[in-house]
């Protein structure tokens, strides 16, 4: 089994019409956040099914896929890495975590981050120092900042929201809409899985700096009337 075999299966399942749709959806045009990315036009379930057939790929072959110009190849690489991380011993888990952070330039769209950062980065740091997240949150690379925020999902699911709130606060000044959405999403999950009070206290303390998109995402689970009040600044 090798990366070339997986690529042949991806190309055999490609759909040019769907690829054209994905190119627009994932903002690959000039000046957009995924400028120049290439799509074959596979649905996520089809790409994942192919990836899992190749779950035993050698580490070097996985990295070839992760560094591919084809989006679905990178998605497959990350799906394999997540599976291996979740089933591996500490040695393999460390190898995958290190490779992940060494290749963030190729984890370069929101879907790629979202399907892997909580499991790999959050998974590795659950019982370790969270310092790497703060370095990522300060990065000039959008995708590293999103990795920092999404990695916190692993902690939130365990009822630990402290780092999620700290990282969210650091990222309130981020200018990118993708970060506003990520911050709002993790704040919403904090309110859902950890503490609604922690969420409302955060919103109250940071309302003046909170991007509107982040606020809308954060309060999605509240009743419509309460959301309307909160959008006007009534956070009680």
PDB file of C-alpha atoms in Angstrom:
ATOM      1  CA  UNK A   1       0.000   0.000   0.000  1.00  0.00           C
ATOM      2  CA  UNK A   2       1.280   3.452  -0.846  1.00  0.00           C
ATOM      3  CA  UNK A   3       0.184   7.040  -1.421  1.00  0.00           C
ATOM      4  CA  UNK A   4       0.088   6.536  -5.182  1.00  0.00           C
ATOM      5  CA  UNK A   5      -2.482   3.747  -4.817  1.00  0.00           C
ATOM      6  CA  UNK A   6      -4.729   5.928  -2.695  1.00  0.00           C
ATOM      7  CA  UNK A   7      -4.427   8.756  -5.211  1.00  0.00           C
ATOM      8  CA  UNK A   8      -5.488   6.417  -8.021  1.00  0.00           C
ATOM      9  CA  UNK A   9      -8.639   5.556  -6.068  1.00  0.00           C
ATOM     10  CA  UNK A  10      -9.378   9.213  -5.410  1.00  0.00           C
ATOM     11  CA  UNK A  11      -9.044  10.064  -9.086  1.00  0.00           C
ATOM     12  CA  UNK A  12     -11.213   7.108 -10.096  1.00  0.00           C
ATOM     13  CA  UNK A  13     -13.986   8.444  -7.834  1.00  0.00           C
ATOM     14  CA  UNK A  14     -13.583  12.079  -8.927  1.00  0.00           C
ATOM     15  CA  UNK A  15     -16.522  14.193 -10.094  1.00  0.00           C
ATOM     16  CA  UNK A  16     -15.579  17.313 -12.115  1.00  0.00           C
ATOM     17  CA  UNK A  17     -18.992  18.912 -11.615  1.00  0.00           C
ATOM     18  CA  UNK A  18     -18.773  18.550  -7.852  1.00  0.00           C
ATOM     19  CA  UNK A  19     -15.156  19.721  -7.929  1.00  0.00           C
ATOM     20  CA  UNK A  20     -16.306  22.997  -9.520  1.00  0.00           C
ATOM     21  CA  UNK A  21     -18.808  23.479  -6.689  1.00  0.00           C
ATOM     22  CA  UNK A  22     -16.186  22.734  -4.036  1.00  0.00           C
ATOM     23  CA  UNK A  23     -13.730  25.196  -5.568  1.00  0.00           C
ATOM     24  CA  UNK A  24     -16.277  27.965  -4.981  1.00  0.00           C
ATOM     25  CA  UNK A  25     -17.440  26.715  -1.577  1.00  0.00           C
ATOM     26  CA  UNK A  26     -13.936  26.487  -0.146  1.00  0.00           C
ATOM     27  CA  UNK A  27     -12.886  29.910  -1.463  1.00  0.00           C
ATOM     28  CA  UNK A  28     -10.070  28.935  -3.815  1.00  0.00           C
ATOM     29  CA  UNK A  29     -10.201  32.005  -6.040  1.00  0.00           C
ATOM     30  CA  UNK A  30      -7.534  34.688  -6.325  1.00  0.00           C
ATOM     31  CA  UNK A  31      -7.127  36.537  -3.049  1.00  0.00           C
ATOM     32  CA  UNK A  32      -9.362  34.116  -1.140  1.00  0.00           C
ATOM     33  CA  UNK A  33      -8.215  32.138   1.884  1.00  0.00           C
ATOM     34  CA  UNK A  34      -7.703  28.874  -0.036  1.00  0.00           C
ATOM     35  CA  UNK A  35      -6.363  30.392  -3.237  1.00  0.00           C
ATOM     36  CA  UNK A  36      -5.086  27.753  -5.642  1.00  0.00           C
ATOM     37  CA  UNK A  37      -6.333  24.666  -3.801  1.00  0.00           C
ATOM     38  CA  UNK A  38      -7.270  21.752  -6.061  1.00  0.00           C
ATOM     39  CA  UNK A  39     -10.311  19.496  -5.691  1.00  0.00           C
ATOM     40  CA  UNK A  40     -11.214  16.185  -7.356  1.00  0.00           C
ATOM     41  CA  UNK A  41     -14.859  16.431  -6.317  1.00  0.00           C
ATOM     42  CA  UNK A  42     -15.350  13.597  -3.824  1.00  0.00           C
ATOM     43  CA  UNK A  43     -17.887  13.719  -1.026  1.00  0.00           C
ATOM     44  CA  UNK A  44     -16.431  13.509   2.493  1.00  0.00           C
ATOM     45  CA  UNK A  45     -17.867   9.997   3.140  1.00  0.00           C
ATOM     46  CA  UNK A  46     -16.373   8.625  -0.091  1.00  0.00           C
ATOM     47  CA  UNK A  47     -12.961  10.155   0.619  1.00  0.00           C
ATOM     48  CA  UNK A  48     -13.038   8.858   4.189  1.00  0.00           C
ATOM     49  CA  UNK A  49     -13.935   5.335   3.042  1.00  0.00           C
ATOM     50  CA  UNK A  50     -10.934   5.341   0.716  1.00  0.00           C
ATOM     51  CA  UNK A  51      -8.711   6.729   3.470  1.00  0.00           C
ATOM     52  CA  UNK A  52      -9.656   3.980   5.902  1.00  0.00           C
ATOM     53  CA  UNK A  53      -8.690   1.314   3.359  1.00  0.00           C
ATOM     54  CA  UNK A  54      -5.190   2.770   3.574  1.00  0.00           C
ATOM     55  CA  UNK A  55      -5.048   3.223   7.354  1.00  0.00           C
ATOM     56  CA  UNK A  56      -1.906   1.074   7.511  1.00  0.00           C
ATOM     57  CA  UNK A  57       0.179   3.317   5.256  1.00  0.00           C
ATOM     58  CA  UNK A  58       3.775   3.907   6.352  1.00  0.00           C
ATOM     59  CA  UNK A  59       4.353   7.266   8.000  1.00  0.00           C
ATOM     60  CA  UNK A  60       6.317   8.622   5.044  1.00  0.00           C
ATOM     61  CA  UNK A  61       3.490   7.788   2.625  1.00  0.00           C
ATOM     62  CA  UNK A  62       0.983   9.598   4.846  1.00  0.00           C
ATOM     63  CA  UNK A  63       3.180  12.687   4.744  1.00  0.00           C
ATOM     64  CA  UNK A  64       3.261  12.516   0.942  1.00  0.00           C
ATOM     65  CA  UNK A  65      -0.535  12.720   0.962  1.00  0.00           C
ATOM     66  CA  UNK A  66      -0.562  15.514   3.558  1.00  0.00           C
ATOM     67  CA  UNK A  67       1.735  17.589   1.330  1.00  0.00           C
ATOM     68  CA  UNK A  68      -0.293  16.943  -1.833  1.00  0.00           C
ATOM     69  CA  UNK A  69      -1.770  19.880  -3.786  1.00  0.00           C
ATOM     70  CA  UNK A  70      -5.068  17.918  -3.896  1.00  0.00           C
ATOM     71  CA  UNK A  71      -7.430  18.786  -1.074  1.00  0.00           C
ATOM     72  CA  UNK A  72      -8.967  15.327  -0.793  1.00  0.00           C
ATOM     73  CA  UNK A  73      -5.516  13.761  -0.495  1.00  0.00           C
ATOM     74  CA  UNK A  74      -4.723  15.997   2.467  1.00  0.00           C
ATOM     75  CA  UNK A  75      -8.111  15.168   3.964  1.00  0.00           C
ATOM     76  CA  UNK A  76      -7.368  11.450   3.627  1.00  0.00           C
ATOM     77  CA  UNK A  77      -3.957  11.882   5.242  1.00  0.00           C
ATOM     78  CA  UNK A  78      -5.532  13.608   8.220  1.00  0.00           C
ATOM     79  CA  UNK A  79      -8.278  10.990   8.523  1.00  0.00           C
ATOM     80  CA  UNK A  80      -5.588   8.305   8.647  1.00  0.00           C
ATOM     81  CA  UNK A  81      -3.574  10.280  11.189  1.00  0.00           C
ATOM     82  CA  UNK A  82      -6.602  10.730  13.429  1.00  0.00           C
ATOM     83  CA  UNK A  83      -7.417   7.020  13.280  1.00  0.00           C
ATOM     84  CA  UNK A  84      -3.830   6.020  14.028  1.00  0.00           C
ATOM     85  CA  UNK A  85      -3.562   8.580  16.820  1.00  0.00           C
ATOM     86  CA  UNK A  86      -6.739   7.389  18.512  1.00  0.00           C
ATOM     87  CA  UNK A  87      -5.643   3.741  18.349  1.00  0.00           C
ATOM     88  CA  UNK A  88      -1.916   4.166  18.866  1.00  0.00           C
ATOM     89  CA  UNK A  89       0.449   3.942  21.783  1.00  0.00           C
ATOM     90  CA  UNK A  90       2.267   7.019  23.069  1.00  0.00           C
ATOM     91  CA  UNK A  91       5.197   6.585  20.692  1.00  0.00           C
ATOM     92  CA  UNK A  92       3.040   6.692  17.586  1.00  0.00           C
ATOM     93  CA  UNK A  93       0.802   9.371  19.046  1.00  0.00           C
ATOM     94  CA  UNK A  94       3.840  11.592  19.644  1.00  0.00           C
ATOM     95  CA  UNK A  95       5.078  10.949  16.106  1.00  0.00           C
ATOM     96  CA  UNK A  96       1.724  11.965  14.666  1.00  0.00           C
ATOM     97  CA  UNK A  97       1.409  15.048  16.888  1.00  0.00           C
ATOM     98  CA  UNK A  98       4.902  16.248  15.944  1.00  0.00           C
ATOM     99  CA  UNK A  99       4.282  15.611  12.240  1.00  0.00           C
ATOM    100  CA  UNK A 100       0.992  17.481  12.453  1.00  0.00           C
ATOM    101  CA  UNK A 101       2.555  20.616  13.936  1.00  0.00           C
ATOM    102  CA  UNK A 102       5.466  20.424  11.503  1.00  0.00           C
ATOM    103  CA  UNK A 103       3.062  20.477   8.553  1.00  0.00           C
ATOM    104  CA  UNK A 104       0.448  23.064   9.478  1.00  0.00           C
ATOM    105  CA  UNK A 105       1.065  24.873   6.176  1.00  0.00           C
ATOM    106  CA  UNK A 106      -0.711  21.944   4.491  1.00  0.00           C
ATOM    107  CA  UNK A 107      -3.601  21.796   6.977  1.00  0.00           C
ATOM    108  CA  UNK A 108      -4.856  24.825   5.157  1.00  0.00           C
ATOM    109  CA  UNK A 109      -8.614  24.959   5.170  1.00  0.00           C
ATOM    110  CA  UNK A 110     -11.208  25.036   7.915  1.00  0.00           C
ATOM    111  CA  UNK A 111     -12.501  21.521   7.227  1.00  0.00           C
ATOM    112  CA  UNK A 112      -9.002  20.050   7.479  1.00  0.00           C
ATOM    113  CA  UNK A 113      -8.393  21.771  10.805  1.00  0.00           C
ATOM    114  CA  UNK A 114     -11.794  20.853  12.191  1.00  0.00           C
ATOM    115  CA  UNK A 115     -11.528  17.146  11.409  1.00  0.00           C
ATOM    116  CA  UNK A 116      -8.125  16.781  13.045  1.00  0.00           C
ATOM    117  CA  UNK A 117      -7.095  19.471  15.547  1.00  0.00           C
ATOM    118  CA  UNK A 118      -9.382  18.402  18.420  1.00  0.00           C
ATOM    119  CA  UNK A 119      -8.346  14.760  18.099  1.00  0.00           C
ATOM    120  CA  UNK A 120      -4.611  15.133  17.504  1.00  0.00           C
ATOM    121  CA  UNK A 121      -3.530  18.413  19.105  1.00  0.00           C
ATOM    122  CA  UNK A 122      -6.217  18.482  21.769  1.00  0.00           C
ATOM    123  CA  UNK A 123      -5.854  14.747  22.328  1.00  0.00           C
ATOM    124  CA  UNK A 124      -2.106  14.959  22.903  1.00  0.00           C
ATOM    125  CA  UNK A 125      -2.285  17.991  25.172  1.00  0.00           C
ATOM    126  CA  UNK A 126      -5.139  16.784  27.374  1.00  0.00           C
ATOM    127  CA  UNK A 127      -2.793  15.648  30.137  1.00  0.00           C
ATOM    128  CA  UNK A 128       0.124  17.896  29.232  1.00  0.00           C
ATOM    129  CA  UNK A 129       1.096  21.541  29.237  1.00  0.00           C
ATOM    130  CA  UNK A 130      -1.194  23.630  27.041  1.00  0.00           C
ATOM    131  CA  UNK A 131       1.629  26.070  26.239  1.00  0.00           C
ATOM    132  CA  UNK A 132       1.808  24.995  22.548  1.00  0.00           C
ATOM    133  CA  UNK A 133      -1.731  26.296  22.061  1.00  0.00           C
ATOM    134  CA  UNK A 134      -0.742  29.798  23.095  1.00  0.00           C
ATOM    135  CA  UNK A 135       2.130  29.794  20.616  1.00  0.00           C
ATOM    136  CA  UNK A 136      -0.258  28.677  17.885  1.00  0.00           C
ATOM    137  CA  UNK A 137      -2.815  31.315  18.884  1.00  0.00           C
ATOM    138  CA  UNK A 138      -0.149  34.009  18.369  1.00  0.00           C
ATOM    139  CA  UNK A 139       0.818  32.710  14.917  1.00  0.00           C
ATOM    140  CA  UNK A 140       0.582  34.796  11.771  1.00  0.00           C
ATOM    141  CA  UNK A 141      -0.806  31.710  10.006  1.00  0.00           C
ATOM    142  CA  UNK A 142      -4.604  31.639  10.086  1.00  0.00           C
ATOM    143  CA  UNK A 143      -4.712  27.855  10.198  1.00  0.00           C
ATOM    144  CA  UNK A 144      -2.460  27.660  13.246  1.00  0.00           C
ATOM    145  CA  UNK A 145      -4.715  30.097  15.084  1.00  0.00           C
ATOM    146  CA  UNK A 146      -7.741  27.991  14.180  1.00  0.00           C
ATOM    147  CA  UNK A 147      -5.907  24.835  15.316  1.00  0.00           C
ATOM    148  CA  UNK A 148      -5.301  26.503  18.697  1.00  0.00           C
ATOM    149  CA  UNK A 149      -8.997  27.274  19.113  1.00  0.00           C
ATOM    150  CA  UNK A 150     -10.357  23.955  17.814  1.00  0.00           C
ATOM    151  CA  UNK A 151      -7.898  21.873  19.848  1.00  0.00           C
ATOM    152  CA  UNK A 152      -9.721  23.159  22.926  1.00  0.00           C
ATOM    153  CA  UNK A 153     -12.793  21.177  21.885  1.00  0.00           C
ATOM    154  CA  UNK A 154     -11.087  18.080  23.305  1.00  0.00           C
ATOM    155  CA  UNK A 155     -10.883  19.747  26.719  1.00  0.00           C
ATOM    156  CA  UNK A 156     -14.381  21.200  26.554  1.00  0.00           C
ATOM    157  CA  UNK A 157     -15.816  17.722  25.972  1.00  0.00           C
ATOM    158  CA  UNK A 158     -14.231  16.722  29.290  1.00  0.00           C
ATOM    159  CA  UNK A 159     -15.824  19.670  31.063  1.00  0.00           C
ATOM    160  CA  UNK A 160     -12.608  21.718  31.088  1.00  0.00           C
ATOM    161  CA  UNK A 161     -13.191  25.135  29.542  1.00  0.00           C
ATOM    162  CA  UNK A 162     -10.415  27.221  31.115  1.00  0.00           C
ATOM    163  CA  UNK A 163      -8.027  27.157  28.147  1.00  0.00           C
ATOM    164  CA  UNK A 164     -10.844  27.547  25.635  1.00  0.00           C
ATOM    165  CA  UNK A 165     -11.881  30.806  27.317  1.00  0.00           C
ATOM    166  CA  UNK A 166      -8.290  32.054  27.510  1.00  0.00           C
ATOM    167  CA  UNK A 167      -7.581  31.246  23.866  1.00  0.00           C
ATOM    168  CA  UNK A 168     -10.908  32.784  22.802  1.00  0.00           C
ATOM    169  CA  UNK A 169     -10.014  35.979  24.647  1.00  0.00           C
ATOM    170  CA  UNK A 170      -6.641  36.135  22.892  1.00  0.00           C
ATOM    171  CA  UNK A 171      -8.326  35.768  19.514  1.00  0.00           C
ATOM    172  CA  UNK A 172     -11.094  38.334  19.939  1.00  0.00           C
ATOM    173  CA  UNK A 173      -9.115  40.849  17.914  1.00  0.00           C
ATOM    174  CA  UNK A 174      -8.570  38.479  14.993  1.00  0.00           C
ATOM    175  CA  UNK A 175      -9.716  40.048  11.733  1.00  0.00           C
ATOM    176  CA  UNK A 176     -10.578  36.849   9.888  1.00  0.00           C
ATOM    177  CA  UNK A 177     -14.184  35.687   9.706  1.00  0.00           C
ATOM    178  CA  UNK A 178     -13.080  32.049   9.975  1.00  0.00           C
ATOM    179  CA  UNK A 179     -11.635  32.833  13.383  1.00  0.00           C
ATOM    180  CA  UNK A 180     -14.763  34.677  14.487  1.00  0.00           C
ATOM    181  CA  UNK A 181     -16.733  31.529  13.666  1.00  0.00           C
ATOM    182  CA  UNK A 182     -14.254  29.246  15.435  1.00  0.00           C
ATOM    183  CA  UNK A 183     -14.253  31.379  18.585  1.00  0.00           C
ATOM    184  CA  UNK A 184     -18.040  31.577  18.628  1.00  0.00           C
ATOM    185  CA  UNK A 185     -18.367  27.841  18.086  1.00  0.00           C
ATOM    186  CA  UNK A 186     -16.067  26.979  20.977  1.00  0.00           C
ATOM    187  CA  UNK A 187     -17.816  29.506  23.222  1.00  0.00           C
ATOM    188  CA  UNK A 188     -21.161  27.898  22.380  1.00  0.00           C
ATOM    189  CA  UNK A 189     -19.759  24.464  23.229  1.00  0.00           C
ATOM    190  CA  UNK A 190     -18.387  25.856  26.486  1.00  0.00           C
ATOM    191  CA  UNK A 191     -21.884  26.957  27.454  1.00  0.00           C
ATOM    192  CA  UNK A 192     -23.359  23.640  26.373  1.00  0.00           C
ATOM    193  CA  UNK A 193     -20.836  21.196  27.849  1.00  0.00           C
ATOM    194  CA  UNK A 194     -19.097  23.081  30.674  1.00  0.00           C
ATOM    195  CA  UNK A 195     -20.986  26.009  32.136  1.00  0.00           C
ATOM    196  CA  UNK A 196     -23.619  28.378  30.797  1.00  0.00           C
ATOM    197  CA  UNK A 197     -22.532  30.851  33.468  1.00  0.00           C
ATOM    198  CA  UNK A 198     -18.937  30.717  32.210  1.00  0.00           C
ATOM    199  CA  UNK A 199     -20.220  31.552  28.741  1.00  0.00           C
ATOM    200  CA  UNK A 200     -22.463  34.425  29.810  1.00  0.00           C
ATOM    201  CA  UNK A 201     -19.764  35.844  32.093  1.00  0.00           C
ATOM    202  CA  UNK A 202     -17.306  35.746  29.185  1.00  0.00           C
ATOM    203  CA  UNK A 203     -19.775  37.485  26.870  1.00  0.00           C
ATOM    204  CA  UNK A 204     -20.524  40.146  29.474  1.00  0.00           C
ATOM    205  CA  UNK A 205     -16.853  40.809  30.196  1.00  0.00           C
ATOM    206  CA  UNK A 206     -15.813  40.915  26.537  1.00  0.00           C
ATOM    207  CA  UNK A 207     -18.913  42.229  24.774  1.00  0.00           C
ATOM    208  CA  UNK A 208     -17.261  45.401  23.485  1.00  0.00           C
ATOM    209  CA  UNK A 209     -14.509  43.418  21.733  1.00  0.00           C
ATOM    210  CA  UNK A 210     -16.569  40.433  20.583  1.00  0.00           C
ATOM    211  CA  UNK A 211     -17.009  40.224  16.789  1.00  0.00           C
ATOM    212  CA  UNK A 212     -20.682  40.050  15.826  1.00  0.00           C
ATOM    213  CA  UNK A 213     -20.251  36.704  14.054  1.00  0.00           C
ATOM    214  CA  UNK A 214     -18.611  35.191  17.133  1.00  0.00           C
ATOM    215  CA  UNK A 215     -21.452  36.443  19.327  1.00  0.00           C
ATOM    216  CA  UNK A 216     -24.105  34.992  17.012  1.00  0.00           C
ATOM    217  CA  UNK A 217     -22.404  31.602  17.028  1.00  0.00           C
ATOM    218  CA  UNK A 218     -21.901  31.683  20.798  1.00  0.00           C
ATOM    219  CA  UNK A 219     -25.582  32.274  21.601  1.00  0.00           C
ATOM    220  CA  UNK A 220     -27.140  29.963  19.006  1.00  0.00           C
ATOM    221  CA  UNK A 221     -28.557  27.585  21.621  1.00  0.00           C
ATOM    222  CA  UNK A 222     -30.444  30.267  23.542  1.00  0.00           C
ATOM    223  CA  UNK A 223     -34.157  30.954  22.885  1.00  0.00           C
ATOM    224  CA  UNK A 224     -34.864  33.483  20.125  1.00  0.00           C
ATOM    225  CA  UNK A 225     -36.082  36.205  22.477  1.00  0.00           C
ATOM    226  CA  UNK A 226     -32.975  35.938  24.637  1.00  0.00           C
ATOM    227  CA  UNK A 227     -30.709  35.956  21.581  1.00  0.00           C
ATOM    228  CA  UNK A 228     -32.364  39.168  20.412  1.00  0.00           C
ATOM    229  CA  UNK A 229     -31.749  40.814  23.773  1.00  0.00           C
ATOM    230  CA  UNK A 230     -28.149  39.633  23.874  1.00  0.00           C
ATOM    231  CA  UNK A 231     -27.442  40.977  20.407  1.00  0.00           C
ATOM    232  CA  UNK A 232     -28.553  44.373  21.713  1.00  0.00           C
ATOM    233  CA  UNK A 233     -26.187  44.112  24.668  1.00  0.00           C
ATOM    234  CA  UNK A 234     -28.568  42.835  27.328  1.00  0.00           C
ATOM    235  CA  UNK A 235     -26.552  39.908  28.705  1.00  0.00           C
ATOM    236  CA  UNK A 236     -28.425  39.332  31.962  1.00  0.00           C
TER     237      UNK A 236
END
